Short mmCIF file of C-alpha atoms and ligand atoms in Angstrom, two decimals:
data_model
loop_
_atom_site.label_atom_id
_atom_site.label_comp_id
_atom_site.label_asym_id
_atom_site.label_seq_id
_atom_site.Cartn_x
_atom_site.Cartn_y
_atom_site.Cartn_z
CA MET U 16 -29.63 6.85 -21.67
CA SER U 17 -28.81 4.81 -18.35
CA GLU U 18 -30.21 5.43 -14.94
CA LYS U 19 -29.89 8.83 -13.44
CA LEU U 20 -26.65 9.41 -11.58
CA ALA U 21 -26.90 8.99 -7.77
CA LEU U 22 -25.48 12.44 -7.65
CA PHE U 23 -28.90 13.76 -9.17
CA GLY U 24 -31.03 11.45 -7.09
CA GLY U 25 -30.80 8.14 -9.19
CA PRO U 26 -30.09 4.79 -7.40
CA PRO U 27 -26.36 4.09 -6.66
CA VAL U 28 -24.44 1.38 -8.21
CA ARG U 29 -23.31 0.01 -4.90
CA SER U 30 -25.14 0.41 -1.64
CA GLY U 31 -23.58 -0.71 1.57
CA GLN U 32 -20.16 -0.49 3.24
CA TYR U 33 -17.01 -2.20 2.05
CA TYR U 34 -15.60 -4.81 4.29
CA PRO U 35 -13.07 -3.55 6.73
CA ASN U 36 -9.47 -4.81 6.78
CA LYS U 37 -10.41 -7.89 8.62
CA LEU U 38 -8.69 -10.18 11.14
CA GLY U 39 -8.87 -13.86 11.10
CA ASP U 40 -9.34 -16.68 13.69
CA GLU U 41 -5.48 -17.01 14.06
CA GLU U 42 -5.18 -13.38 15.18
CA LYS U 43 -8.14 -13.80 17.63
CA GLN U 44 -6.69 -16.80 19.18
CA ILE U 45 -3.10 -15.44 19.72
CA ALA U 46 -4.65 -12.25 21.12
CA VAL U 47 -6.66 -14.26 23.47
CA SER U 48 -3.61 -16.17 24.86
CA VAL U 49 -1.81 -12.97 25.44
CA LEU U 50 -4.78 -11.59 27.32
CA GLU U 51 -5.06 -14.77 29.42
CA SER U 52 -1.25 -14.52 30.16
CA GLY U 53 -1.90 -11.01 31.60
CA ILE U 54 1.46 -9.81 30.16
CA LEU U 55 0.43 -7.08 27.85
CA SER U 56 3.92 -5.73 27.58
CA GLY U 57 7.11 -7.34 28.17
CA PHE U 58 9.39 -4.11 28.05
CA ALA U 59 11.20 -2.43 30.88
CA ALA U 60 13.90 0.18 30.56
CA ASP U 61 16.19 -2.02 32.43
CA ALA U 62 19.74 -3.39 31.30
CA ASN U 63 18.57 -6.93 30.97
CA GLU U 64 16.52 -9.00 28.57
CA GLN U 65 13.42 -6.84 29.12
CA PHE U 66 14.98 -3.91 27.39
CA TYR U 67 14.31 -5.81 24.15
CA GLY U 68 10.55 -6.40 24.88
CA GLY U 69 8.41 -9.52 25.45
CA LYS U 70 8.16 -12.95 24.00
CA TYR U 71 5.71 -11.79 21.21
CA VAL U 72 7.54 -8.79 20.22
CA LYS U 73 10.75 -10.83 19.92
CA GLU U 74 8.89 -13.50 18.09
CA LEU U 75 7.47 -10.85 15.55
CA GLU U 76 10.99 -9.45 15.11
CA SER U 77 12.39 -12.82 14.36
CA LEU U 78 9.59 -13.55 11.80
CA PHE U 79 10.27 -10.26 10.26
CA CYS U 80 13.94 -11.08 9.99
CA GLN U 81 13.16 -14.44 8.41
CA ARG U 82 10.63 -13.15 5.97
CA PHE U 83 12.73 -10.41 4.89
CA SER U 84 16.09 -12.05 5.05
CA CYS U 85 17.31 -9.37 7.29
CA LYS U 86 19.75 -9.28 10.25
CA TYR U 87 17.73 -7.10 12.64
CA ALA U 88 14.09 -6.15 13.07
CA VAL U 89 13.14 -3.35 15.59
CA THR U 90 9.48 -3.08 16.27
CA PHE U 91 7.88 0.19 17.16
CA ASN U 92 4.45 1.31 17.99
CA SER U 93 3.90 2.96 14.84
CA ALA U 94 5.87 3.58 11.54
CA THR U 95 6.13 7.24 12.54
CA SER U 96 7.92 6.44 15.60
CA GLY U 97 9.98 3.99 13.41
CA LEU U 98 10.77 6.86 11.07
CA HIS U 99 11.89 9.08 13.94
CA GLY U 100 13.88 6.21 15.22
CA SER U 101 15.63 5.74 11.88
CA MET U 102 16.44 9.55 11.78
CA ILE U 103 18.03 9.43 15.23
CA ALA U 104 19.73 6.17 14.39
CA ALA U 105 21.16 7.99 11.32
CA GLY U 106 22.46 10.77 13.49
CA ILE U 107 20.29 13.52 11.80
CA GLY U 108 20.30 16.67 13.88
CA PRO U 109 20.08 20.45 13.76
CA GLY U 110 21.49 22.10 10.56
CA ASP U 111 21.08 18.89 8.49
CA GLU U 112 18.99 18.45 5.45
CA VAL U 113 17.05 15.27 4.28
CA ILE U 114 15.69 14.67 0.98
CA VAL U 115 12.19 13.35 0.96
CA PRO U 116 9.48 13.35 -1.70
CA PRO U 117 6.37 15.53 -1.21
CA TYR U 118 3.84 12.76 -2.21
CA SER U 119 3.52 10.82 1.02
CA MET U 120 1.94 10.66 4.44
CA SER U 121 3.14 13.61 6.50
CA ALA U 122 5.35 11.42 8.86
CA THR U 123 7.88 10.85 6.16
CA ALA U 124 8.87 14.45 6.56
CA THR U 125 7.82 15.12 10.28
CA ALA U 126 10.42 12.43 11.18
CA VAL U 127 12.93 14.98 9.90
CA LEU U 128 11.38 17.78 11.71
CA MET U 129 11.35 15.87 15.10
CA CYS U 130 15.15 15.82 14.69
CA HIS U 131 15.01 19.57 14.10
CA ALA U 132 16.42 19.16 10.75
CA VAL U 133 15.06 20.37 7.38
CA PRO U 134 13.20 18.35 4.78
CA VAL U 135 14.05 19.16 1.26
CA PHE U 136 11.21 18.05 -1.23
CA VAL U 137 12.25 16.61 -4.51
CA ASP U 138 9.33 16.04 -7.05
CA VAL U 139 7.91 12.60 -7.97
CA GLU U 140 7.61 10.69 -11.13
CA PRO U 141 4.54 11.65 -13.19
CA ASP U 142 3.61 7.88 -13.90
CA MET U 143 4.99 5.92 -10.92
CA PHE U 144 4.65 8.77 -8.30
CA CYS U 145 7.90 7.84 -6.40
CA ILE U 146 10.71 10.19 -5.89
CA ASN U 147 12.29 11.47 -9.31
CA THR U 148 15.78 10.19 -9.15
CA ASP U 149 16.93 12.43 -11.94
CA LEU U 150 16.26 15.44 -9.89
CA ILE U 151 17.84 14.46 -6.52
CA GLU U 152 21.42 15.36 -7.22
CA SER U 153 20.65 18.95 -7.94
CA PHE U 154 19.24 19.30 -4.37
CA ILE U 155 22.34 17.79 -2.55
CA THR U 156 24.20 20.32 -0.55
CA THR U 157 26.86 19.96 2.21
CA ARG U 158 24.09 19.82 4.71
CA THR U 159 22.39 16.70 3.15
CA LYS U 160 22.82 13.73 5.39
CA ALA U 161 19.94 11.38 4.40
CA ILE U 162 17.46 10.40 1.75
CA ILE U 163 13.99 8.85 2.54
CA PRO U 164 12.61 7.34 -0.63
CA VAL U 165 8.92 6.45 -0.13
CA ASN U 166 7.78 3.15 -1.86
CA LEU U 167 4.39 4.58 -2.70
CA PHE U 168 1.03 2.86 -3.22
CA GLY U 169 2.86 -0.57 -3.27
CA LEU U 170 5.52 0.11 -5.76
CA PRO U 171 9.18 0.33 -4.88
CA SER U 172 11.12 3.51 -5.80
CA ASP U 173 13.89 3.27 -8.17
CA MET U 174 16.51 2.34 -5.72
CA ASP U 175 19.56 1.65 -7.87
CA PRO U 176 20.03 5.31 -8.77
CA ILE U 177 19.25 6.29 -5.21
CA LEU U 178 21.92 3.98 -3.87
CA LYS U 179 24.51 5.30 -6.38
CA ILE U 180 23.89 8.88 -5.55
CA ALA U 181 23.89 7.95 -1.73
CA GLU U 182 27.14 6.31 -2.15
CA LYS U 183 28.78 9.19 -3.98
CA HIS U 184 27.58 11.79 -1.43
CA ASN U 185 27.81 9.57 1.57
CA LEU U 186 24.13 9.67 2.55
CA ILE U 187 22.05 7.47 4.54
CA VAL U 188 19.12 5.75 2.77
CA VAL U 189 15.96 5.24 4.91
CA GLU U 190 13.12 3.41 2.99
CA ASP U 191 9.81 4.39 3.83
CA ASN U 192 8.21 1.15 3.17
CA ALA U 193 4.93 1.53 5.11
CA GLN U 194 2.91 1.03 1.98
CA THR U 195 4.97 -1.76 0.22
CA PRO U 196 5.55 -4.74 2.40
CA GLY U 197 6.41 -7.92 0.09
CA ALA U 198 7.10 -6.04 -3.17
CA PHE U 199 10.33 -6.69 -5.05
CA TYR U 200 12.66 -4.33 -6.62
CA LYS U 201 14.82 -6.06 -9.24
CA GLY U 202 15.09 -9.31 -7.06
CA ARG U 203 15.39 -7.44 -3.81
CA LEU U 204 12.67 -6.98 -1.15
CA ALA U 205 11.61 -3.34 -0.72
CA GLY U 206 12.35 -2.13 2.62
CA THR U 207 15.72 -4.07 2.89
CA ILE U 208 17.58 -2.17 0.13
CA GLY U 209 18.53 1.07 1.95
CA CYS U 210 20.44 1.28 5.36
CA MET U 211 17.01 1.04 7.11
CA GLY U 212 13.46 0.29 6.03
CA VAL U 213 10.27 1.29 7.78
CA PHE U 214 7.22 -0.68 7.69
CA SER U 215 3.80 0.19 9.13
CA LEU U 216 1.15 -2.09 10.84
CA ASN U 217 -1.52 0.50 11.13
CA ARG U 218 -5.19 -0.41 10.43
CA HIS U 219 -5.11 0.41 6.81
CA LYS U 220 -1.88 -1.35 5.76
CA ASN U 221 -1.61 -4.55 3.76
CA ILE U 222 -0.95 -6.23 7.11
CA GLN U 223 -2.12 -4.68 10.32
CA CYS U 224 -2.35 -4.83 14.13
CA GLY U 225 -4.25 -1.61 14.70
CA GLU U 226 -1.05 0.36 15.27
CA GLY U 227 2.51 -0.79 14.85
CA GLY U 228 5.87 -0.32 13.04
CA VAL U 229 8.86 -2.27 12.21
CA VAL U 230 12.31 -1.09 11.09
CA LEU U 231 14.64 -3.55 9.19
CA THR U 232 18.41 -3.21 9.13
CA ASN U 233 21.42 -5.21 8.46
CA ASP U 234 23.60 -2.92 10.37
CA LYS U 235 24.27 -3.53 14.11
CA TYR U 236 25.04 -0.01 14.89
CA PHE U 237 21.64 1.19 13.41
CA ALA U 238 19.77 -1.61 15.24
CA GLU U 239 21.18 -0.80 18.57
CA ARG U 240 20.46 3.10 18.06
CA LEU U 241 16.89 2.08 17.07
CA GLN U 242 16.56 -0.08 20.22
CA LEU U 243 17.79 2.73 22.36
CA THR U 244 15.44 5.27 20.86
CA ARG U 245 12.59 2.90 21.30
CA ASN U 246 13.03 2.23 25.12
CA HIS U 247 14.51 5.04 27.12
CA GLY U 248 17.99 4.18 26.07
CA GLU U 249 19.80 6.66 28.12
CA VAL U 250 18.70 4.88 31.31
CA VAL U 251 20.26 1.52 29.85
CA LEU U 252 23.46 3.17 28.85
CA PHE U 253 23.84 4.62 32.30
CA SER U 254 23.13 1.31 34.05
CA MET U 255 25.69 -0.40 31.65
CA GLY U 256 28.21 2.38 32.29
CA ARG U 257 28.40 3.03 28.63
CA ASN U 258 29.16 6.50 27.08
CA ASP U 259 28.56 5.79 23.37
CA HIS U 260 25.34 6.72 21.73
CA ALA U 261 25.08 9.35 24.30
CA ASP U 262 23.36 11.58 21.84
CA VAL U 263 20.39 9.31 21.61
CA VAL U 264 17.25 10.57 23.35
CA GLY U 265 15.05 7.65 24.25
CA TYR U 266 11.29 7.53 24.00
CA ASN U 267 8.52 5.18 24.69
CA TYR U 268 7.94 3.77 21.27
CA ARG U 269 7.45 0.24 22.54
CA LEU U 270 4.90 -2.13 20.96
CA SER U 271 2.58 -4.06 23.13
CA GLU U 272 2.57 -7.79 23.38
CA LEU U 273 -1.14 -7.66 22.20
CA HIS U 274 -0.21 -5.78 19.13
CA ALA U 275 2.91 -7.89 18.45
CA ALA U 276 0.78 -11.14 18.74
CA VAL U 277 -1.84 -9.81 16.12
CA ALA U 278 0.97 -8.80 13.81
CA ILE U 279 2.57 -12.22 13.87
CA GLY U 280 -0.82 -13.75 12.81
CA GLN U 281 -0.99 -11.09 10.01
CA LEU U 282 2.63 -11.50 8.84
CA LYS U 283 2.00 -15.09 8.15
CA LYS U 284 -0.69 -14.04 5.79
CA LEU U 285 1.33 -11.22 3.93
CA ASP U 286 1.61 -13.40 0.72
CA GLU U 287 -1.87 -14.51 0.64
CA PHE U 288 -3.27 -10.99 1.13
CA ASN U 289 -0.75 -9.54 -1.50
CA ASN U 290 -1.83 -12.18 -4.04
CA VAL U 291 -5.43 -11.13 -3.67
CA ARG U 292 -4.32 -7.34 -4.09
CA VAL U 293 -2.38 -8.22 -7.23
CA SER U 294 -5.07 -10.44 -8.70
CA LEU U 295 -7.77 -7.87 -8.25
CA ALA U 296 -5.57 -5.06 -9.37
CA ASN U 297 -4.72 -7.08 -12.59
CA HIS U 298 -8.49 -7.56 -13.18
CA LEU U 299 -9.05 -3.67 -12.79
CA THR U 300 -6.20 -2.97 -14.99
CA GLU U 301 -7.59 -5.12 -17.78
CA ARG U 302 -10.91 -3.57 -17.44
CA LEU U 303 -9.77 -0.12 -17.41
CA LYS U 304 -8.80 -0.59 -20.99
CA GLU U 305 -12.37 -0.11 -21.74
CA ILE U 306 -12.24 3.60 -20.14
CA PRO U 307 -10.38 6.00 -22.38
CA PHE U 308 -10.25 8.80 -19.55
CA MET U 309 -8.53 6.76 -17.01
CA THR U 310 -4.99 5.23 -17.09
CA SER U 311 -3.96 2.29 -14.92
CA PRO U 312 -0.71 2.35 -12.73
CA LYS U 313 2.46 1.60 -14.43
CA VAL U 314 4.81 -1.00 -12.70
CA ARG U 315 8.46 -0.35 -12.81
CA LYS U 316 10.62 -2.64 -14.90
CA ASP U 317 11.70 -5.83 -13.22
CA CYS U 318 9.65 -4.82 -9.99
CA THR U 319 6.39 -5.83 -8.41
CA HIS U 320 3.52 -3.85 -7.00
CA VAL U 321 1.52 -4.87 -3.96
CA TYR U 322 -1.31 -2.32 -4.43
CA TYR U 323 -1.72 -0.84 -1.03
CA ARG U 324 -3.71 1.62 -3.10
CA TYR U 325 -4.59 1.47 -6.79
CA PRO U 326 -3.67 4.78 -8.27
CA MET U 327 -5.42 5.98 -11.54
CA LEU U 328 -4.68 8.98 -13.64
CA TYR U 329 -7.60 10.88 -14.81
CA ASP U 330 -7.56 12.96 -18.01
CA ARG U 331 -10.17 15.57 -17.97
CA ASN U 332 -9.56 16.61 -21.66
CA LYS U 333 -11.07 13.32 -22.72
CA LEU U 334 -14.23 13.88 -20.75
CA GLY U 335 -14.75 17.48 -19.94
CA ILE U 336 -15.43 17.30 -16.30
CA SER U 337 -13.07 18.01 -13.63
CA ARG U 338 -11.19 15.22 -11.51
CA ASP U 339 -13.02 16.60 -8.39
CA THR U 340 -16.40 16.17 -10.24
CA MET U 341 -15.41 12.77 -11.39
CA VAL U 342 -14.57 11.77 -7.69
CA LYS U 343 -17.65 13.23 -6.33
CA ALA U 344 -19.89 11.35 -8.96
CA LEU U 345 -18.14 8.04 -8.44
CA GLN U 346 -18.56 8.52 -4.62
CA SER U 347 -22.05 9.23 -4.70
CA GLU U 348 -22.43 5.86 -6.66
CA GLY U 349 -21.14 4.31 -3.57
CA ILE U 350 -17.65 3.47 -5.08
CA HIS U 351 -14.53 3.91 -2.98
CA VAL U 352 -12.31 6.52 -4.76
CA SER U 353 -10.44 9.50 -3.49
CA ASN U 354 -7.82 12.04 -4.21
CA TYR U 355 -4.46 11.31 -2.54
CA VAL U 356 -2.97 13.60 0.14
CA ALA U 357 -1.91 17.16 -0.67
CA PRO U 358 1.95 17.69 -1.33
CA ILE U 359 3.39 17.64 2.22
CA TYR U 360 4.86 21.24 2.04
CA MET U 361 1.30 22.63 1.51
CA SER U 362 0.58 21.92 5.10
CA PRO U 363 0.45 25.06 7.39
CA ILE U 364 3.70 23.85 9.31
CA TYR U 365 5.66 24.28 6.07
CA GLN U 366 3.87 27.29 4.90
CA LYS U 367 4.59 29.05 8.23
CA HIS U 368 8.27 28.23 7.69
CA LYS U 369 8.16 28.97 3.87
CA TYR U 370 11.56 30.77 3.50
CA SER U 371 14.80 30.31 5.38
CA GLU U 372 15.07 34.17 5.67
CA SER U 373 11.87 34.49 7.57
CA ASP U 374 11.72 34.98 11.32
CA ASN U 375 9.70 31.74 11.88
CA PHE U 376 11.97 29.76 10.05
CA LYS U 377 15.12 31.08 11.88
CA ARG U 378 13.38 30.65 15.16
CA ARG U 379 12.69 26.90 14.44
CA PHE U 380 15.88 26.12 12.83
CA PRO U 381 18.51 28.48 14.43
CA GLU U 382 21.49 26.23 13.46
CA TYR U 383 20.51 25.96 9.61
CA ASN U 384 22.75 27.91 7.35
CA GLY U 385 21.13 26.90 3.96
CA THR U 386 18.12 28.30 1.94
CA VAL U 387 14.92 26.62 1.75
CA ASN U 388 11.70 27.42 -0.22
CA TYR U 389 8.44 25.73 0.49
CA SER U 390 6.17 27.92 -1.73
CA LEU U 391 3.62 26.54 -4.04
CA GLY U 392 5.05 25.64 -7.38
CA ILE U 393 8.35 24.08 -6.19
CA ASN U 394 7.21 20.45 -7.17
CA PRO U 395 4.94 21.07 -10.22
CA VAL U 396 4.35 17.31 -10.95
CA VAL U 397 3.17 16.23 -7.65
CA GLU U 398 1.06 19.66 -7.64
CA THR U 399 -0.62 18.59 -10.94
CA LEU U 400 -1.22 15.10 -9.70
CA TYR U 401 -2.98 16.56 -6.53
CA LYS U 402 -4.93 19.24 -8.12
CA GLU U 403 -6.10 17.42 -11.44
CA LYS U 404 -5.08 13.88 -12.13
CA MET U 405 -4.83 11.53 -9.24
CA ILE U 406 -7.85 9.23 -8.28
CA TYR U 407 -6.98 6.12 -6.15
CA THR U 408 -9.18 3.27 -4.81
CA ASN U 409 -8.65 0.80 -2.15
CA ILE U 410 -11.06 -1.77 -3.32
CA CYS U 411 -8.28 -4.20 -4.55
CA MET U 412 -7.88 -5.34 -1.06
CA PRO U 413 -9.16 -8.61 0.55
CA PRO U 414 -11.77 -9.65 1.22
CA ASN U 415 -13.18 -7.75 -1.85
CA SER U 416 -13.62 -9.53 -5.13
CA LYS U 417 -13.99 -8.90 -8.74
CA LYS U 418 -17.65 -7.87 -7.97
CA GLU U 419 -16.30 -4.74 -6.33
CA ILE U 420 -14.00 -3.98 -9.18
CA ASP U 421 -16.85 -4.51 -11.73
CA GLU U 422 -18.94 -1.99 -9.74
CA LEU U 423 -16.24 0.67 -10.29
CA LEU U 424 -16.36 -0.02 -14.09
CA ASP U 425 -20.25 0.13 -14.05
CA ALA U 426 -20.04 3.48 -12.25
CA LEU U 427 -17.55 4.75 -14.60
CA LYS U 428 -19.60 3.71 -17.56
CA LYS U 429 -22.72 5.17 -16.00
CA ILE U 430 -20.95 8.61 -15.73
CA GLU U 431 -19.76 8.42 -19.32
CA LEU U 432 -23.46 7.90 -20.46
CA ASN U 433 -24.66 10.80 -18.23
CA LEU U 434 -22.01 13.10 -19.17
CA ASP U 435 -24.30 15.92 -20.43
CA ALA U 436 -25.99 16.09 -17.21
CA LEU U 437 -22.71 16.35 -15.45
CA ILE U 438 -21.20 18.91 -17.66
CA ASN U 439 -24.52 21.19 -17.51
CA ASN U 440 -24.46 20.85 -13.71
CA GLU U 441 -20.89 20.97 -12.82
CA LYS U 442 -20.94 24.49 -11.51
CA GLY U 443 -23.49 23.68 -8.91
CA LEU U 444 -21.42 20.61 -7.77
CA GLU U 445 -18.47 22.93 -6.68
C1 PLP D 26 4.19 6.30 3.37
C2 PLP D 26 3.83 6.34 4.99
N1 PLP D 26 4.77 6.61 5.77
C3 PLP D 26 4.41 6.57 7.17
C4 PLP D 26 3.20 6.29 7.57
C5 PLP D 26 2.82 6.45 9.09
O1 PLP D 26 2.58 5.07 9.55
P1 PLP D 26 1.97 4.95 10.96
O2 PLP D 26 0.49 5.26 10.92
O3 PLP D 26 2.14 3.49 11.32
O4 PLP D 26 2.70 5.85 11.82
C6 PLP D 26 2.23 5.98 6.71
C7 PLP D 26 0.78 5.75 7.11
O5 PLP D 26 -0.12 5.93 6.46
C8 PLP D 26 2.48 5.97 5.33
O6 PLP D 26 1.54 5.65 4.43
#
């Protein structure tokens, strides 16, 4: 019998915090030079160069274009605003439907709601967690205008079938690539395969500047609409005497010079950071072979994974305790693990508008003439992942090392050895 589980008063496998997603000296230096310049934003909603932002915003955009071999990069102050901008650029509006996977951060779908359009949720793959491309076509209607595949946890979605379906039905594809910068899909970089690709620079991501986003595209039309959305575009069109893009409502979605400067430092380290993630993830995958009740993540054929999160599938039948008990036991051993978010449609905003025949729905989407149903059970695969199977960890990020990975293994083995105590006390833990 090994030591008592921390859940029952024993010493935890790990004590102390994990390191935060750290910045280096390069980012500090460049941030100081921005502060010294006194110019914290270079934007103005004027029909001149300031419409496109300041020196660091432009440099960051140019570096993104180089790094991702892309014609246009438009920075935003978050991926959420970038996703909204992409929906506006795509011309999404009232009455339209946009296909999204339910397993993602909520902004993937709220970007659609922000355009008064209707998100249609298509279930995910049971083993790779991205949208299940076999299911997409059965959800396409005359109202469908776009698909937002989410490259989840660091793995690209299966883009070839998505592009084929999009071409057949004339749909715009916006990749939500917030979690997957630098990963490859069959030789192409994730986030550059659809019509637009949205990246996040928030504090949790593979590279970060606190808050920020970037949208990549090779299409001038989309780039222009993204720029207009970002910076009060209606003012500029008026000053320029232009009437095109008059449907675009402009926001203040501008990235500050300080954030752009930090992001420049981070972008230069993307490969270095991703290499650490991949190497720690490979070590974890190797070691998980010792654990019969946990399955390591699959990597899609001819693709690479950049492990924003390391997702594991838990099999309660092999151990006899629930996933939630397992998560609690690991967390009390001081190990970072978590369940991933609930399917997006479980949130109150969707549950309040569950049926298109309801008054709530009709009030919110008066122009919509289709049928939706957001009730529980619509996407069984994601619901099972959420309720029973998914456990992810973020310990594969730098500056962690194999030590942190081995601690997870120690904790899993400790739990296995103390199984009887857990089974006997599981009711009391709920
Ligand atoms: C898949 C996905 N999309 C969008 C976002 C929103 O990113 P941001 O916080 O930059 O708005 C996130 C953030 O967690 C995300 O993971």
